[in-house]
PDB file of C-alpha atoms in Angstrom:
ATOM      1  CA  GLN A   1      -7.722  -2.290 -13.040  1.00  0.00           C
ATOM      2  CA  SER A   2      -4.325  -1.625 -14.530  1.00  0.00           C
ATOM      3  CA  ALA A   3      -1.258  -0.857 -12.474  1.00  0.00           C
ATOM      4  CA  LEU A   4       0.115   2.636 -12.692  1.00  0.00           C
ATOM      5  CA  THR A   5       3.154   2.918 -14.963  1.00  0.00           C
ATOM      6  CA  GLN A   6       6.565   3.609 -13.481  1.00  0.00           C
ATOM      7  CA  PRO A   7      10.036   3.232 -14.970  1.00  0.00           C
ATOM      8  CA  ALA A   8      11.609  -0.035 -13.892  1.00  0.00           C
ATOM      9  CA  SER A   9      14.798   1.625 -12.770  1.00  0.00           C
ATOM     10  CA  VAL A  10      16.519   4.945 -12.297  1.00  0.00           C
ATOM     11  CA  SER A  11      19.984   5.782 -11.066  1.00  0.00           C
ATOM     12  CA  GLY A  12      21.993   8.758  -9.928  1.00  0.00           C
ATOM     13  CA  SER A  13      25.189   9.714  -8.188  1.00  0.00           C
ATOM     14  CA  PRO A  14      25.362  11.000  -4.637  1.00  0.00           C
ATOM     15  CA  GLY A  15      24.317  14.628  -4.474  1.00  0.00           C
ATOM     16  CA  GLN A  16      22.409  14.532  -7.726  1.00  0.00           C
ATOM     17  CA  SER A  17      18.638  14.734  -8.194  1.00  0.00           C
ATOM     18  CA  ILE A  18      16.427  12.128  -9.793  1.00  0.00           C
ATOM     19  CA  THR A  19      12.753  12.059 -10.743  1.00  0.00           C
ATOM     20  CA  ILE A  20      10.461   9.045 -10.901  1.00  0.00           C
ATOM     21  CA  SER A  21       7.296   9.310 -12.946  1.00  0.00           C
ATOM     22  CA  CYS A  22       4.001   7.534 -12.318  1.00  0.00           C
ATOM     23  CA  THR A  23       1.424   7.555 -15.099  1.00  0.00           C
ATOM     24  CA  GLY A  24      -2.186   6.590 -14.652  1.00  0.00           C
ATOM     25  CA  SER A  25      -5.471   7.489 -16.274  1.00  0.00           C
ATOM     26  CA  ASN A  26      -8.438   9.807 -15.996  1.00  0.00           C
ATOM     27  CA  SER A  27      -9.924   7.282 -13.569  1.00  0.00           C
ATOM     28  CA  ASP A  28      -7.191   7.596 -10.984  1.00  0.00           C
ATOM     29  CA  ILE A  29      -4.312  10.094 -10.994  1.00  0.00           C
ATOM     30  CA  GLY A  30      -6.039  12.357 -13.498  1.00  0.00           C
ATOM     31  CA  ARG A  31      -9.177  12.508 -11.375  1.00  0.00           C
ATOM     32  CA  TYR A  32      -8.061  12.593  -7.750  1.00  0.00           C
ATOM     33  CA  ASN A  33      -5.375  14.245  -5.631  1.00  0.00           C
ATOM     34  CA  TYR A  34      -4.953  11.011  -3.696  1.00  0.00           C
ATOM     35  CA  VAL A  35      -1.508  10.065  -4.959  1.00  0.00           C
ATOM     36  CA  SER A  36       0.960   8.682  -2.457  1.00  0.00           C
ATOM     37  CA  TRP A  37       4.524   7.415  -2.668  1.00  0.00           C
ATOM     38  CA  TYR A  38       6.281   4.670  -0.706  1.00  0.00           C
ATOM     39  CA  GLN A  39       9.917   3.752  -0.192  1.00  0.00           C
ATOM     40  CA  GLN A  40      10.829   0.110   0.352  1.00  0.00           C
ATOM     41  CA  HIS A  41      14.191  -1.250   1.372  1.00  0.00           C
ATOM     42  CA  PRO A  42      15.018  -4.945   0.812  1.00  0.00           C
ATOM     43  CA  GLY A  43      13.209  -7.201   3.233  1.00  0.00           C
ATOM     44  CA  LYS A  44      11.326  -4.311   4.808  1.00  0.00           C
ATOM     45  CA  ALA A  45       7.778  -3.037   4.716  1.00  0.00           C
ATOM     46  CA  PRO A  46       7.047  -0.008   2.540  1.00  0.00           C
ATOM     47  CA  LYS A  47       7.234   3.399   4.182  1.00  0.00           C
ATOM     48  CA  LEU A  48       5.029   6.358   3.321  1.00  0.00           C
ATOM     49  CA  ILE A  49       7.058   9.320   2.027  1.00  0.00           C
ATOM     50  CA  ILE A  50       4.459  11.439   0.185  1.00  0.00           C
ATOM     51  CA  TYR A  51       0.663  11.658   0.505  1.00  0.00           C
ATOM     52  CA  ASP A  52      -2.064  13.657  -1.224  1.00  0.00           C
ATOM     53  CA  VAL A  53       0.290  14.343  -4.150  1.00  0.00           C
ATOM     54  CA  ILE A  54       2.666  16.783  -2.447  1.00  0.00           C
ATOM     55  CA  TYR A  55       2.705  16.388   1.342  1.00  0.00           C
ATOM     56  CA  ARG A  56       5.499  14.843   3.381  1.00  0.00           C
ATOM     57  CA  PRO A  57       4.719  13.025   6.632  1.00  0.00           C
ATOM     58  CA  SER A  58       6.512  14.223   9.720  1.00  0.00           C
ATOM     59  CA  GLY A  59      10.039  12.857   9.842  1.00  0.00           C
ATOM     60  CA  VAL A  60      10.481  12.424   6.091  1.00  0.00           C
ATOM     61  CA  SER A  61      13.418  14.339   4.656  1.00  0.00           C
ATOM     62  CA  ASN A  62      12.657  17.505   2.719  1.00  0.00           C
ATOM     63  CA  ARG A  63      14.877  16.088  -0.004  1.00  0.00           C
ATOM     64  CA  PHE A  64      11.741  14.264  -1.131  1.00  0.00           C
ATOM     65  CA  SER A  65       9.253  16.315  -3.112  1.00  0.00           C
ATOM     66  CA  ALA A  66       6.431  15.471  -5.481  1.00  0.00           C
ATOM     67  CA  SER A  67       3.989  16.913  -7.958  1.00  0.00           C
ATOM     68  CA  LYS A  68       1.263  16.011 -10.423  1.00  0.00           C
ATOM     69  CA  SER A  69       0.325  17.144 -13.891  1.00  0.00           C
ATOM     70  CA  GLY A  70      -2.686  15.618 -15.571  1.00  0.00           C
ATOM     71  CA  LYS A  71      -2.436  11.841 -15.413  1.00  0.00           C
ATOM     72  CA  THR A  72       1.207  11.770 -14.325  1.00  0.00           C
ATOM     73  CA  ALA A  73       2.617  12.155 -10.837  1.00  0.00           C
ATOM     74  CA  SER A  74       6.310  12.624 -10.136  1.00  0.00           C
ATOM     75  CA  LEU A  75       8.609  12.057  -7.182  1.00  0.00           C
ATOM     76  CA  THR A  76      11.877  13.962  -7.000  1.00  0.00           C
ATOM     77  CA  ILE A  77      14.724  13.114  -4.668  1.00  0.00           C
ATOM     78  CA  SER A  78      17.367  15.806  -4.398  1.00  0.00           C
ATOM     79  CA  GLY A  79      20.822  15.509  -2.903  1.00  0.00           C
ATOM     80  CA  LEU A  80      20.865  11.748  -3.413  1.00  0.00           C
ATOM     81  CA  GLN A  81      22.294   9.722  -0.560  1.00  0.00           C
ATOM     82  CA  ALA A  82      23.282   6.084  -0.370  1.00  0.00           C
ATOM     83  CA  GLU A  83      20.384   5.429   2.035  1.00  0.00           C
ATOM     84  CA  ASP A  84      17.898   6.461  -0.676  1.00  0.00           C
ATOM     85  CA  GLU A  85      18.672   3.307  -2.636  1.00  0.00           C
ATOM     86  CA  GLY A  86      15.664   0.990  -2.787  1.00  0.00           C
ATOM     87  CA  ASP A  87      12.311   0.537  -4.457  1.00  0.00           C
ATOM     88  CA  TYR A  88       9.726   3.290  -4.852  1.00  0.00           C
ATOM     89  CA  TYR A  89       6.018   2.804  -5.470  1.00  0.00           C
ATOM     90  CA  CYS A  90       3.267   5.246  -6.303  1.00  0.00           C
ATOM     91  CA  SER A  91      -0.369   4.628  -5.443  1.00  0.00           C
ATOM     92  CA  SER A  92      -3.662   6.269  -6.276  1.00  0.00           C
ATOM     93  CA  TYR A  93      -7.312   6.065  -5.361  1.00  0.00           C
ATOM     94  CA  THR A  94      -9.554   5.151  -8.286  1.00  0.00           C
ATOM     95  CA  SER A  95     -13.026   5.956  -9.563  1.00  0.00           C
ATOM     96  CA  ILE A  96     -14.286   2.477  -8.625  1.00  0.00           C
ATOM     97  CA  SER A  97     -13.317   3.010  -4.965  1.00  0.00           C
ATOM     98  CA  THR A  98     -10.227   0.860  -5.157  1.00  0.00           C
ATOM     99  CA  LEU A  99      -6.546   1.576  -4.743  1.00  0.00           C
ATOM    100  CA  VAL A 100      -3.854   0.812  -7.275  1.00  0.00           C
ATOM    101  CA  PHE A 101      -0.057   0.740  -7.114  1.00  0.00           C
ATOM    102  CA  GLY A 102       2.565   1.413  -9.703  1.00  0.00           C
ATOM    103  CA  GLY A 103       4.838  -1.406 -10.779  1.00  0.00           C
ATOM    104  CA  GLY A 104       7.697   0.033  -8.741  1.00  0.00           C
ATOM    105  CA  THR A 105      10.990   1.726  -9.585  1.00  0.00           C
ATOM    106  CA  ARG A 106      14.374   0.485  -8.409  1.00  0.00           C
ATOM    107  CA  LEU A 107      16.608   3.416  -7.474  1.00  0.00           C
ATOM    108  CA  THR A 108      20.346   2.780  -7.616  1.00  0.00           C
ATOM    109  CA  VAL A 109      22.754   5.277  -6.089  1.00  0.00           C
ATOM    110  CA  LEU A 110      25.946   4.937  -8.087  1.00  0.00           C
TER     111      LEU A 110
ATOM    112  CA  GLN B   1       1.979   3.726  19.296  1.00  0.00           C
ATOM    113  CA  VAL B   2      -0.238   1.727  16.968  1.00  0.00           C
ATOM    114  CA  GLN B   3       1.158  -1.519  15.634  1.00  0.00           C
ATOM    115  CA  LEU B   4      -0.123  -4.135  13.206  1.00  0.00           C
ATOM    116  CA  GLN B   5       0.802  -7.808  13.418  1.00  0.00           C
ATOM    117  CA  GLU B   6      -0.238 -10.533  11.001  1.00  0.00           C
ATOM    118  CA  SER B   7      -0.775 -14.127  11.972  1.00  0.00           C
ATOM    119  CA  GLY B   8      -1.652 -17.270  10.055  1.00  0.00           C
ATOM    120  CA  PRO B   9      -0.157 -20.278   8.264  1.00  0.00           C
ATOM    121  CA  GLY B  10       2.965 -19.748   6.213  1.00  0.00           C
ATOM    122  CA  LEU B  11       2.174 -22.678   3.937  1.00  0.00           C
ATOM    123  CA  VAL B  12      -1.113 -23.364   2.161  1.00  0.00           C
ATOM    124  CA  LYS B  13      -1.916 -26.174  -0.278  1.00  0.00           C
ATOM    125  CA  PRO B  14      -3.157 -25.420  -3.797  1.00  0.00           C
ATOM    126  CA  SER B  15      -6.957 -25.120  -4.082  1.00  0.00           C
ATOM    127  CA  GLU B  16      -7.295 -24.476  -0.339  1.00  0.00           C
ATOM    128  CA  THR B  17      -8.111 -21.239   1.478  1.00  0.00           C
ATOM    129  CA  LEU B  18      -5.496 -18.777   2.672  1.00  0.00           C
ATOM    130  CA  SER B  19      -6.482 -17.184   5.983  1.00  0.00           C
ATOM    131  CA  LEU B  20      -4.634 -14.370   7.718  1.00  0.00           C
ATOM    132  CA  THR B  21      -5.475 -12.158  10.681  1.00  0.00           C
ATOM    133  CA  CYS B  22      -4.095  -8.737  11.535  1.00  0.00           C
ATOM    134  CA  THR B  23      -4.152  -7.672  15.169  1.00  0.00           C
ATOM    135  CA  VAL B  24      -4.192  -3.952  15.865  1.00  0.00           C
ATOM    136  CA  SER B  25      -2.543  -2.847  19.107  1.00  0.00           C
ATOM    137  CA  GLY B  26      -2.530   0.676  20.498  1.00  0.00           C
ATOM    138  CA  GLY B  27      -5.498   1.737  18.395  1.00  0.00           C
ATOM    139  CA  SER B  28      -9.041   0.744  17.469  1.00  0.00           C
ATOM    140  CA  VAL B  29     -10.389  -0.834  14.298  1.00  0.00           C
ATOM    141  CA  SER B  30     -13.672   0.905  15.184  1.00  0.00           C
ATOM    142  CA  SER B  31     -12.265   4.347  14.391  1.00  0.00           C
ATOM    143  CA  ALA B  32     -13.990   6.277  11.607  1.00  0.00           C
ATOM    144  CA  THR B  33     -10.631   7.781  10.648  1.00  0.00           C
ATOM    145  CA  TYR B  34      -9.202   4.658   9.045  1.00  0.00           C
ATOM    146  CA  TYR B  35      -9.781   1.833   6.624  1.00  0.00           C
ATOM    147  CA  TRP B  36      -7.981  -1.471   7.186  1.00  0.00           C
ATOM    148  CA  SER B  37      -6.309  -3.089   4.223  1.00  0.00           C
ATOM    149  CA  TRP B  38      -4.420  -6.082   2.861  1.00  0.00           C
ATOM    150  CA  ILE B  39      -1.611  -5.733   0.340  1.00  0.00           C
ATOM    151  CA  ARG B  40       0.577  -8.459  -1.091  1.00  0.00           C
ATOM    152  CA  GLN B  41       3.935  -8.665  -2.836  1.00  0.00           C
ATOM    153  CA  PRO B  42       5.014 -11.785  -4.759  1.00  0.00           C
ATOM    154  CA  PRO B  43       8.710 -12.564  -4.345  1.00  0.00           C
ATOM    155  CA  GLY B  44      10.785 -10.138  -6.410  1.00  0.00           C
ATOM    156  CA  LYS B  45       7.710  -8.299  -7.676  1.00  0.00           C
ATOM    157  CA  GLY B  46       5.698  -5.182  -6.914  1.00  0.00           C
ATOM    158  CA  LEU B  47       2.921  -4.326  -4.494  1.00  0.00           C
ATOM    159  CA  GLU B  48      -0.667  -5.356  -5.174  1.00  0.00           C
ATOM    160  CA  TRP B  49      -3.619  -3.951  -3.222  1.00  0.00           C
ATOM    161  CA  VAL B  50      -5.945  -6.795  -2.246  1.00  0.00           C
ATOM    162  CA  GLY B  51      -8.822  -5.118  -0.444  1.00  0.00           C
ATOM    163  CA  HIS B  52      -9.948  -3.043   2.529  1.00  0.00           C
ATOM    164  CA  ILE B  53     -12.683  -2.697   5.109  1.00  0.00           C
ATOM    165  CA  TYR B  54     -14.184   0.186   7.064  1.00  0.00           C
ATOM    166  CA  TYR B  55     -15.401   0.068  10.661  1.00  0.00           C
ATOM    167  CA  SER B  56     -18.957   0.005   9.289  1.00  0.00           C
ATOM    168  CA  GLY B  57     -18.193  -3.272   7.532  1.00  0.00           C
ATOM    169  CA  SER B  58     -18.088  -1.741   4.067  1.00  0.00           C
ATOM    170  CA  THR B  59     -15.535  -3.470   1.836  1.00  0.00           C
ATOM    171  CA  ASN B  60     -13.810  -2.953  -1.506  1.00  0.00           C
ATOM    172  CA  TYR B  61     -11.712  -5.502  -3.358  1.00  0.00           C
ATOM    173  CA  ASN B  62      -9.228  -5.648  -6.197  1.00  0.00           C
ATOM    174  CA  PRO B  63     -11.359  -6.569  -9.237  1.00  0.00           C
ATOM    175  CA  SER B  64      -8.820  -9.211 -10.257  1.00  0.00           C
ATOM    176  CA  LEU B  65      -9.283 -11.025  -6.926  1.00  0.00           C
ATOM    177  CA  GLU B  66     -12.839 -10.092  -6.011  1.00  0.00           C
ATOM    178  CA  SER B  67     -14.378 -13.502  -6.687  1.00  0.00           C
ATOM    179  CA  ARG B  68     -11.974 -15.162  -4.216  1.00  0.00           C
ATOM    180  CA  VAL B  69     -11.402 -12.549  -1.498  1.00  0.00           C
ATOM    181  CA  THR B  70     -13.156 -11.704   1.734  1.00  0.00           C
ATOM    182  CA  VAL B  71     -11.943  -9.123   4.250  1.00  0.00           C
ATOM    183  CA  SER B  72     -13.738  -9.054   7.590  1.00  0.00           C
ATOM    184  CA  LEU B  73     -13.570  -7.179  10.881  1.00  0.00           C
ATOM    185  CA  ASP B  74     -13.757  -8.431  14.476  1.00  0.00           C
ATOM    186  CA  THR B  75     -14.177  -5.392  16.682  1.00  0.00           C
ATOM    187  CA  SER B  76     -14.313  -7.479  19.874  1.00  0.00           C
ATOM    188  CA  LYS B  77     -10.779  -8.710  19.209  1.00  0.00           C
ATOM    189  CA  ASN B  78      -9.582  -5.530  17.468  1.00  0.00           C
ATOM    190  CA  GLN B  79      -8.620  -7.566  14.410  1.00  0.00           C
ATOM    191  CA  PHE B  80      -9.327  -7.768  10.723  1.00  0.00           C
ATOM    192  CA  SER B  81      -8.874 -10.800   8.514  1.00  0.00           C
ATOM    193  CA  LEU B  82      -8.254 -11.950   4.971  1.00  0.00           C
ATOM    194  CA  LYS B  83      -9.582 -15.064   3.297  1.00  0.00           C
ATOM    195  CA  LEU B  84      -8.479 -15.994  -0.203  1.00  0.00           C
ATOM    196  CA  THR B  85     -10.038 -19.124  -1.663  1.00  0.00           C
ATOM    197  CA  SER B  86      -8.862 -21.574  -4.327  1.00  0.00           C
ATOM    198  CA  VAL B  87      -5.237 -20.497  -4.070  1.00  0.00           C
ATOM    199  CA  THR B  88      -2.556 -21.335  -6.604  1.00  0.00           C
ATOM    200  CA  ALA B  89       1.192 -20.817  -6.728  1.00  0.00           C
ATOM    201  CA  ALA B  90       0.504 -17.336  -8.112  1.00  0.00           C
ATOM    202  CA  ASP B  91      -0.852 -16.365  -4.693  1.00  0.00           C
ATOM    203  CA  THR B  92       2.530 -16.969  -3.079  1.00  0.00           C
ATOM    204  CA  ALA B  93       3.548 -13.603  -1.655  1.00  0.00           C
ATOM    205  CA  VAL B  94       4.458 -11.538   1.350  1.00  0.00           C
ATOM    206  CA  TYR B  95       1.152 -10.348   2.741  1.00  0.00           C
ATOM    207  CA  TYR B  96       1.023  -7.024   4.548  1.00  0.00           C
ATOM    208  CA  CYS B  97      -1.806  -5.576   6.594  1.00  0.00           C
ATOM    209  CA  ALA B  98      -1.930  -1.809   6.546  1.00  0.00           C
ATOM    210  CA  ARG B  99      -3.916   1.114   7.841  1.00  0.00           C
ATOM    211  CA  ILE B 100      -5.389   3.623   5.406  1.00  0.00           C
ATOM    212  CA  PHE B 101      -5.685   7.172   6.661  1.00  0.00           C
ATOM    213  CA  TYR B 102      -9.122   8.111   5.359  1.00  0.00           C
ATOM    214  CA  LEU B 103     -10.811  10.947   7.171  1.00  0.00           C
ATOM    215  CA  ASP B 104      -9.774  13.844   9.304  1.00  0.00           C
ATOM    216  CA  ALA B 105     -10.923  17.407   9.983  1.00  0.00           C
ATOM    217  CA  SER B 106      -9.492  18.598   6.669  1.00  0.00           C
ATOM    218  CA  GLY B 107     -11.370  16.029   4.628  1.00  0.00           C
ATOM    219  CA  PHE B 108     -10.766  12.754   2.851  1.00  0.00           C
ATOM    220  CA  ASN B 109      -7.468  11.031   2.260  1.00  0.00           C
ATOM    221  CA  TRP B 110      -6.413   7.733   0.805  1.00  0.00           C
ATOM    222  CA  TYR B 111      -2.947   6.623   1.814  1.00  0.00           C
ATOM    223  CA  PHE B 112      -1.315   3.775   3.720  1.00  0.00           C
ATOM    224  CA  ASP B 113       0.178   5.393   6.791  1.00  0.00           C
ATOM    225  CA  LEU B 114       1.012   2.282   8.815  1.00  0.00           C
ATOM    226  CA  TRP B 115       2.199  -1.143   7.686  1.00  0.00           C
ATOM    227  CA  SER B 116       2.838  -4.460   9.316  1.00  0.00           C
ATOM    228  CA  ARG B 117       6.162  -6.229   8.856  1.00  0.00           C
ATOM    229  CA  GLY B 118       4.671  -8.676   6.390  1.00  0.00           C
ATOM    230  CA  THR B 119       4.364 -12.448   6.389  1.00  0.00           C
ATOM    231  CA  LEU B 120       5.364 -14.830   3.616  1.00  0.00           C
ATOM    232  CA  VAL B 121       2.644 -17.226   2.552  1.00  0.00           C
ATOM    233  CA  THR B 122       3.737 -19.999   0.221  1.00  0.00           C
ATOM    234  CA  VAL B 123       1.250 -22.015  -1.806  1.00  0.00           C
ATOM    235  CA  SER B 124       2.666 -25.475  -2.371  1.00  0.00           C
ATOM    236  CA  SER B 125       1.689 -29.097  -1.946  1.00  0.00           C
TER     237      SER B 125
END
């Protein structure tokens, strides 16, 4: 299975908004609403920030929002803060009952 | 509060078998709500799903690793395990165990809601 496609890096200034895309296929993102997003800080385990395409777990800032159109899912972070800097990964369930991650996107807060 | 903790050797020789165990505390691996999964991350690289197991014993594996991977469950010890055979340097990674939220009253889900801290396994002679 192929990894989902994410941009290698994005950047933004404090207070700005950024969007990270995650492109898959008709066998994963295009077929299921089982897209999730994870935030990872250096040396730490990933943390769930979005599940089932659009839902935020309890305790996750409402500055994080997400959507999906066709084979592409998107994560938007508004009101960027220094603490948002880190790596972001998307994930999807697939038609062969597996899970797949995106390659990851490094977010830099300028 | 449910916690996951990996255990196993941090150094494995090439061609040998990597074995890790994840102990679940504060919850049960016999719950129908969750799958139990292994994910790895080579140094400086992205996440790779390795495989998962359900309380029934049903498993699914990453096709790229399927010929070398076994995930198993020990309900008596509330643990699940990973075995990866014929390892090479390419298998050097931080290995995470994670819980997949699968089923609740509203239906099916597929997301990793709980992660372990991760353990670095190095393949080297």
